Short mmCIF file of C-alpha atoms and ligand atoms in Angstrom, two decimals:
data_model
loop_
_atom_site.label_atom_id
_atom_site.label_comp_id
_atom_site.label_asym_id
_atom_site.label_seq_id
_atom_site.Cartn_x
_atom_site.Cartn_y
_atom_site.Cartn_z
CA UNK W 36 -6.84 -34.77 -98.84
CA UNK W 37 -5.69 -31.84 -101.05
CA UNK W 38 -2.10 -33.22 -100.97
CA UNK W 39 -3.67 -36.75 -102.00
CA UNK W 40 -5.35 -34.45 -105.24
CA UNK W 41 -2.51 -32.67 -105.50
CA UNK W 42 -0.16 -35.70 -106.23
CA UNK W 43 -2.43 -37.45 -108.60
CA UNK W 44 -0.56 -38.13 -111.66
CA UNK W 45 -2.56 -41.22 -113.09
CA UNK W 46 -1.46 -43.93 -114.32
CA UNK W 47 -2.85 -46.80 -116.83
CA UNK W 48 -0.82 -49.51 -115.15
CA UNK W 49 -2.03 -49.06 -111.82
CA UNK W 50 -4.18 -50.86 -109.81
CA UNK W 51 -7.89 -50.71 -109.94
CA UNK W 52 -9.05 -49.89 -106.30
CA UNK W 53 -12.06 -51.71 -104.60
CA UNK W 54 -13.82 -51.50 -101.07
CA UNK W 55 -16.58 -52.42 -98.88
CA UNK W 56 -18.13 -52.07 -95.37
CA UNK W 57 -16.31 -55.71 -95.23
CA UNK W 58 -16.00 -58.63 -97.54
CA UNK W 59 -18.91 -58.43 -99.84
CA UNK W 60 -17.87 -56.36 -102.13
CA UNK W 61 -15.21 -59.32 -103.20
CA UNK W 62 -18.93 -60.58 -105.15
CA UNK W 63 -18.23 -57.57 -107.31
CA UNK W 64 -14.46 -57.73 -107.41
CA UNK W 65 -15.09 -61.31 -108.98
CA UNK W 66 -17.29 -59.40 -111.51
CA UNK W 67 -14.55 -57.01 -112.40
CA UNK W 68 -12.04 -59.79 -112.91
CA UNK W 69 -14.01 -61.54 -115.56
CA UNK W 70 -14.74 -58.18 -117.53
CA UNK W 71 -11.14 -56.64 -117.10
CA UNK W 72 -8.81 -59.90 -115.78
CA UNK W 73 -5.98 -58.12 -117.05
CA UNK W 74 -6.16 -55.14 -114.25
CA UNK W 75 -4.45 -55.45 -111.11
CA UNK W 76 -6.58 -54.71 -108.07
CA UNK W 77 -6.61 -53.80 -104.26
CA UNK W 78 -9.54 -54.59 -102.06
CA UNK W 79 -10.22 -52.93 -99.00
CA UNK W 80 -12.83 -54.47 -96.80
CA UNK W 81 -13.65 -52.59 -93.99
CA UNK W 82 -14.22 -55.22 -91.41
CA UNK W 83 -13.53 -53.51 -88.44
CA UNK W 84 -16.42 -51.13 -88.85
CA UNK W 85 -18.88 -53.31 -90.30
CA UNK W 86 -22.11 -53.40 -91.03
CA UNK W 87 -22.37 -49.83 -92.36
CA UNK W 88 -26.22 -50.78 -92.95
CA UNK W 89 -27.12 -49.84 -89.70
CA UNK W 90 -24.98 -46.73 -89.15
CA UNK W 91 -26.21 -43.44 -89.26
CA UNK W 92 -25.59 -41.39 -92.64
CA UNK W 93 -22.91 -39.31 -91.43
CA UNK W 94 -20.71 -41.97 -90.09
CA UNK W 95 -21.27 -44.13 -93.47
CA UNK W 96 -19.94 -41.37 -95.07
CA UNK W 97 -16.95 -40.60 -93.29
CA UNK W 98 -16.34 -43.82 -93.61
CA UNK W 99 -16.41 -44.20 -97.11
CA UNK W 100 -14.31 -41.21 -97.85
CA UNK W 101 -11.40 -42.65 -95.60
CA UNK W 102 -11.50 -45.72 -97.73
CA UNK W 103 -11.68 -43.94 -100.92
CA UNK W 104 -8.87 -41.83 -99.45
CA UNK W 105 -6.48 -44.86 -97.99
CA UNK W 106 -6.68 -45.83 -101.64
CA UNK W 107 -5.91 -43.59 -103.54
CA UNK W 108 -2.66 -43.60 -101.45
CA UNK W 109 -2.15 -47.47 -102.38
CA UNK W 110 -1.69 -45.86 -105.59
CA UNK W 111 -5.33 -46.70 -107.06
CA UNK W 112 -6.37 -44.86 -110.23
CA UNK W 113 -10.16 -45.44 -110.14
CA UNK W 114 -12.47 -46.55 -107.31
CA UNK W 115 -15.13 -48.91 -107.56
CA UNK W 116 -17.69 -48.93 -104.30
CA UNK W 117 -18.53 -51.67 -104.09
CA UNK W 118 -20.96 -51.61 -101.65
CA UNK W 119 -24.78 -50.29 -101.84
CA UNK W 120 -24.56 -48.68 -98.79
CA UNK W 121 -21.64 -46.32 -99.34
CA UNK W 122 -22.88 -45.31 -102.83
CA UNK W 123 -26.40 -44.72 -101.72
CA UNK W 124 -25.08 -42.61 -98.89
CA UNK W 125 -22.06 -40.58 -100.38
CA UNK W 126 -21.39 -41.12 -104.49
CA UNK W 127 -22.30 -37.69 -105.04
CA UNK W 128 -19.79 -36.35 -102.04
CA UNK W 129 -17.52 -38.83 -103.81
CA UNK W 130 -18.06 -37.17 -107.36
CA UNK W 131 -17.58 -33.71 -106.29
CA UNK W 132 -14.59 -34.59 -104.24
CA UNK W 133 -12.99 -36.64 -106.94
CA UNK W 134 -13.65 -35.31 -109.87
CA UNK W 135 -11.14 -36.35 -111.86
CA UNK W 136 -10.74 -40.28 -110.99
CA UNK W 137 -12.98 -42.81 -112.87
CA UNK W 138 -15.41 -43.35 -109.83
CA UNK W 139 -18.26 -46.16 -109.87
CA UNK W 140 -20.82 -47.50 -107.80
CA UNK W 141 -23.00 -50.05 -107.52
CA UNK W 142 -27.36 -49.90 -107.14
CA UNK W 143 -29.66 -52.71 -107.01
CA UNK W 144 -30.55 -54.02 -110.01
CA UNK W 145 -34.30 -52.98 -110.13
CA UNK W 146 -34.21 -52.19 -113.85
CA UNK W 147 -33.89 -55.34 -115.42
CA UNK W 148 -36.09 -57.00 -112.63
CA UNK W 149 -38.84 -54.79 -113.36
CA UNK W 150 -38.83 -54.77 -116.71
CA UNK W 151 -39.38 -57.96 -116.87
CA UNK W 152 -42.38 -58.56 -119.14
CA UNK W 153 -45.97 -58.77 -117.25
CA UNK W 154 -45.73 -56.41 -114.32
CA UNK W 155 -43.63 -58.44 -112.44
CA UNK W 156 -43.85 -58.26 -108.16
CA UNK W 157 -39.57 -57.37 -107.26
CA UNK W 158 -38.28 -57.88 -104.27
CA UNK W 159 -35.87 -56.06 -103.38
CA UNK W 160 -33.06 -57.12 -100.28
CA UNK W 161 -30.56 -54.29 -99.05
CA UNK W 162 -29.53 -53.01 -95.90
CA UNK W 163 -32.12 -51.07 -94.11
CA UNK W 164 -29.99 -47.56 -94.64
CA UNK W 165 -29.87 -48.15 -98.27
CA UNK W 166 -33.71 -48.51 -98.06
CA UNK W 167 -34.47 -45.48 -96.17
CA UNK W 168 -32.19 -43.72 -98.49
CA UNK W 169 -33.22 -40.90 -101.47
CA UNK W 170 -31.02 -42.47 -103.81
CA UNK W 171 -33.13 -45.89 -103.58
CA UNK W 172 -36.82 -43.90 -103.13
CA UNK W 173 -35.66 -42.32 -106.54
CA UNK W 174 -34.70 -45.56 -108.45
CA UNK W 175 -38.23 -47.33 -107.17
CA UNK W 176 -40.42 -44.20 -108.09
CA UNK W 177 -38.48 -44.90 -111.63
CA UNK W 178 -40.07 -47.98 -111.51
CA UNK W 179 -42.94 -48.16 -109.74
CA UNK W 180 -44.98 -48.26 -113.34
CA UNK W 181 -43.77 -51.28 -114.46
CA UNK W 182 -43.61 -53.70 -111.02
CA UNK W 183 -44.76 -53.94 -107.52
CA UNK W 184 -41.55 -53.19 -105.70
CA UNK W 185 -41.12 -54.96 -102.34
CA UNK W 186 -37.90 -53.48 -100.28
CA UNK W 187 -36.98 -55.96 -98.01
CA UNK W 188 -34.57 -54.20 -95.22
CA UNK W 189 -32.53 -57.67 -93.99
CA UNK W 190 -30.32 -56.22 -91.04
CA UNK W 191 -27.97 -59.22 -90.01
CA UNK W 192 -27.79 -61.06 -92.90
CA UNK W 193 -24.46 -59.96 -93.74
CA UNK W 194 -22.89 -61.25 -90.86
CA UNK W 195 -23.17 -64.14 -91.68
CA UNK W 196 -20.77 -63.94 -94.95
CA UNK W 197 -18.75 -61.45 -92.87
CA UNK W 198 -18.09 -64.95 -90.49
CA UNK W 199 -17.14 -67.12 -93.49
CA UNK W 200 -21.05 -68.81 -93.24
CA UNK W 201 -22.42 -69.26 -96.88
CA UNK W 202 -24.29 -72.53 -96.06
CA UNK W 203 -24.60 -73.00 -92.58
CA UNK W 204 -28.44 -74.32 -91.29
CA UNK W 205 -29.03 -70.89 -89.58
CA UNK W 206 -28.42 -69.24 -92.21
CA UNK W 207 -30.86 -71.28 -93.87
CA UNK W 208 -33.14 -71.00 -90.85
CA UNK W 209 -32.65 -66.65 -90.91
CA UNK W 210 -33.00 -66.82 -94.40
CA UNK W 211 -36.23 -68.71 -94.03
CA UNK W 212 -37.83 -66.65 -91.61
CA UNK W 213 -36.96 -63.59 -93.61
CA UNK W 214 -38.32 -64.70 -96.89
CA UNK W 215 -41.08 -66.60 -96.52
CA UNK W 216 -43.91 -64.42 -96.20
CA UNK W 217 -42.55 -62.93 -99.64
CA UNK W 218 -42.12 -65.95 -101.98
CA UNK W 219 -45.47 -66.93 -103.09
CA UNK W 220 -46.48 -63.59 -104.34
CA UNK W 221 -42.98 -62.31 -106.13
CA UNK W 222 -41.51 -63.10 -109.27
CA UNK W 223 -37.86 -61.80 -109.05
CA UNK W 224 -35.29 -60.99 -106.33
CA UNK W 225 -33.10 -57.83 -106.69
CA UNK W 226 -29.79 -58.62 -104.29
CA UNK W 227 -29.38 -55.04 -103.51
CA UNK W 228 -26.47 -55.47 -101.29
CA UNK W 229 -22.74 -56.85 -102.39
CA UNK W 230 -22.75 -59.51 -99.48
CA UNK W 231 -25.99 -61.55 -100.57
CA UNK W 232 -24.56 -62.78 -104.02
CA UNK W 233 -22.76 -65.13 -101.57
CA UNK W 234 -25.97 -66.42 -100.18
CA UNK W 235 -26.86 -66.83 -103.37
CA UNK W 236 -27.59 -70.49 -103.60
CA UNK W 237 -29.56 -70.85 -100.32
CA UNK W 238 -31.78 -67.84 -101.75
CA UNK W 239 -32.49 -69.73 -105.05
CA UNK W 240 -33.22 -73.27 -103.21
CA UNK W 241 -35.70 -71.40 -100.69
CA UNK W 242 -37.54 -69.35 -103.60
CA UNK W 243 -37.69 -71.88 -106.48
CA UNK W 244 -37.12 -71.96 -110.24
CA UNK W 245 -39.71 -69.41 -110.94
CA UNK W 246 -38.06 -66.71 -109.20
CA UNK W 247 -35.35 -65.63 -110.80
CA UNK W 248 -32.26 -63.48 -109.08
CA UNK W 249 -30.63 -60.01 -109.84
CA UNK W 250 -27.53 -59.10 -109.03
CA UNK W 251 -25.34 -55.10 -109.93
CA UNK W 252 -22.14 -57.12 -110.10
CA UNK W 253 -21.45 -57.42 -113.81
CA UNK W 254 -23.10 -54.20 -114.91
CA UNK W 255 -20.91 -52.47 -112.33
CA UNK W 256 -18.03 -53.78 -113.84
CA UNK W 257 -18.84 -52.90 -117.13
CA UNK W 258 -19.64 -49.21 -116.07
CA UNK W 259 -16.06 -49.60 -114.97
CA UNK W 260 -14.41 -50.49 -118.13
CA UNK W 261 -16.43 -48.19 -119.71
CA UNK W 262 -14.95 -45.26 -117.67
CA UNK W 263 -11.19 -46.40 -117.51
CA UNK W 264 -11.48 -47.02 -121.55
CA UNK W 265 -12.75 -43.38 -121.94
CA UNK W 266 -10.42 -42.03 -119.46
CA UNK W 267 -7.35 -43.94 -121.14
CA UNK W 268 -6.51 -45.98 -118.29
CA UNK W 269 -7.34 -49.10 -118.79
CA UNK W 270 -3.39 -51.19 -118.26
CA UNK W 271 -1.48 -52.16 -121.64
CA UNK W 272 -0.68 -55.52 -119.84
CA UNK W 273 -1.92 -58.41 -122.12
CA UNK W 274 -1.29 -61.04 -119.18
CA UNK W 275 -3.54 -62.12 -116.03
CA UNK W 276 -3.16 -58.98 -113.51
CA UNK W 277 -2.89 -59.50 -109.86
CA UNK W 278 -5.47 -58.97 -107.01
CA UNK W 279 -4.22 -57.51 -103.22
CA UNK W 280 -6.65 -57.38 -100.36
CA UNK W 281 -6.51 -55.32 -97.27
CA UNK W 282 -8.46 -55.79 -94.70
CA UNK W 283 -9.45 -52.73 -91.47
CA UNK W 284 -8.86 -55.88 -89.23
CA UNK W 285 -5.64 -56.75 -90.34
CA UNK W 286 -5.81 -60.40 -89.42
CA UNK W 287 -4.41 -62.89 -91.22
CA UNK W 288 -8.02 -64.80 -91.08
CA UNK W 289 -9.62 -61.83 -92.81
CA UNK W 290 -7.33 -62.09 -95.63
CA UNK W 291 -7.79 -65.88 -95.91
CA UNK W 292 -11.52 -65.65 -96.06
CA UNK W 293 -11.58 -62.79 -98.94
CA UNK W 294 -9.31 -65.42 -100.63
CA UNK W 295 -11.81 -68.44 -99.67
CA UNK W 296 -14.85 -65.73 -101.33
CA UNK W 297 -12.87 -64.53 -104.12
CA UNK W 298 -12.54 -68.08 -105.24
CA UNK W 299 -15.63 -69.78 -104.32
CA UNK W 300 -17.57 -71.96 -106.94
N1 LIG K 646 -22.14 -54.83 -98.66
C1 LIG K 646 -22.84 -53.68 -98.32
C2 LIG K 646 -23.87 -53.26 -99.34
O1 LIG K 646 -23.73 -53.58 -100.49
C3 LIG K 646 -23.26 -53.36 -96.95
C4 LIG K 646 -23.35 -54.32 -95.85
C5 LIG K 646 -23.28 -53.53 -94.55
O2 LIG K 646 -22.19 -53.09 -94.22
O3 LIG K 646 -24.30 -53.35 -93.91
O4 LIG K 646 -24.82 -52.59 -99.02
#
């Protein structure tokens, strides 16, 4: 790790580096595209150790730093975690490790959900770790004034994007189950984990018009360009940048799916 600090000379025209437990975090990746298309990225899904979700804290952590690590030796200049998980469990190990690399991560979205006007009732899906986790307690307690906050833990529901299933009828069935005893009382949904922005669609035919749906993505991004503007990094290219993924299973079926996600309508 010290060598990897050591050599960091960074650069504005290199790539903008993205990762999650797995595939998900392409939801956010999209995000980044729109707000910055002129950036070339890498995405690293971790596959082969997902979910982190339902991991213990140390391992999530370890985890995260060796994807953080892996790349900065691709030759990434900032690091966008993409994943609620990992930033719940280790930004601030990140931060102190990193100091000097524009690092962002991603939250639920419970502020603009709960400040909806009229005391709203949020709920609030994530993985169960990111539930249990300070960083989460914190945000709600922020909160906890203006809306009833629901957390919803959904273990298993990423699995199903992780298997290419983002309409399937059991999904629908899981995502039934899981959500019905919810959907007459709230008022908003908070996807507080990158895989569910997939789901998306099933989540707003089960709930109905009057819920409406929150997603980090875009105000990640944004955060993003923020930092690389103030650092001076973001690229001088004026044309459409490229986007690499990697994948911890290193199958060419991995790759094909974060290509099926990346463009999905
Ligand atoms: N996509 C991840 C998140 O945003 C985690 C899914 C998992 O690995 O459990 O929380």
């Amino acid at each position: 790790m010290e060598e990897i600090r050591q050599n960091l000379a960074l650069d504005r025209n290199q790539p903008v580096g993205v990762f999650d437990s797995g595939v998900g975090g392409i939801s956010v990746l999209r995000e980044l595209c729109k707000v910055m298309p002129e950036e070339n990225y890498i995405y690293f899904g971790d596959s082969i150790n997902a979910p982190y979700g339902t991991k213990p804290l140390e391992e999530i952590r370890r985890l995260t730093i060796a994807n953080v690590e892996f790349l900065l030796r691709q030759g990434a200049k900032g690091i966008v975690v993409a994943c609620n998980t990992a930033t719940a469990a280790a930004v601030r190990v990140l931060r102190n490790m990193y100091p000097d690399i524009p690092l962002v991560g991603i939250e639920p979205a419970l502020k603009p959900a709960a400040l909806q006007p009229g005391h709203p009732t949020v709920l609030v899906m994530a993985t169960p770790m990111t539930i249990q986790l300070e960083k989460y307690k914190t945000l709600m307690m922020r909160y906890e004034q203006k809306a009833d906050i629901i957390g919803l833990p959904c273990p298993g529901l990423m699995e199903f994007v992780e298997t290419g299933n983002t309409d399937g009828e059991d999904l629908k069935q899981f995502l039934e189950e899981l959500l019905s005893p919810y959907l007459r009382e709230i008022d908003s949904i908070v996807l507080g984990c990158t895989h569910y922005p997939f789901v998306r669609r099933m989540i707003e035919e089960l709930a109905g018009e009057r819920v409406r749906i929150f997603d980090g993505g875009n105000g990640t991004a944004r955060e993003m360009c923020r930092r690389l503007t103030k650092a001076g990094l973001r690229t001088s290219r004026r044309e459409r940048g490229t986007v690499t993924f990697e994948n911890s299973l290193a199958k060419e079926e991995e790759i094909e799916l974060s290509w099926n996600l990346f463009q999905k309508k």
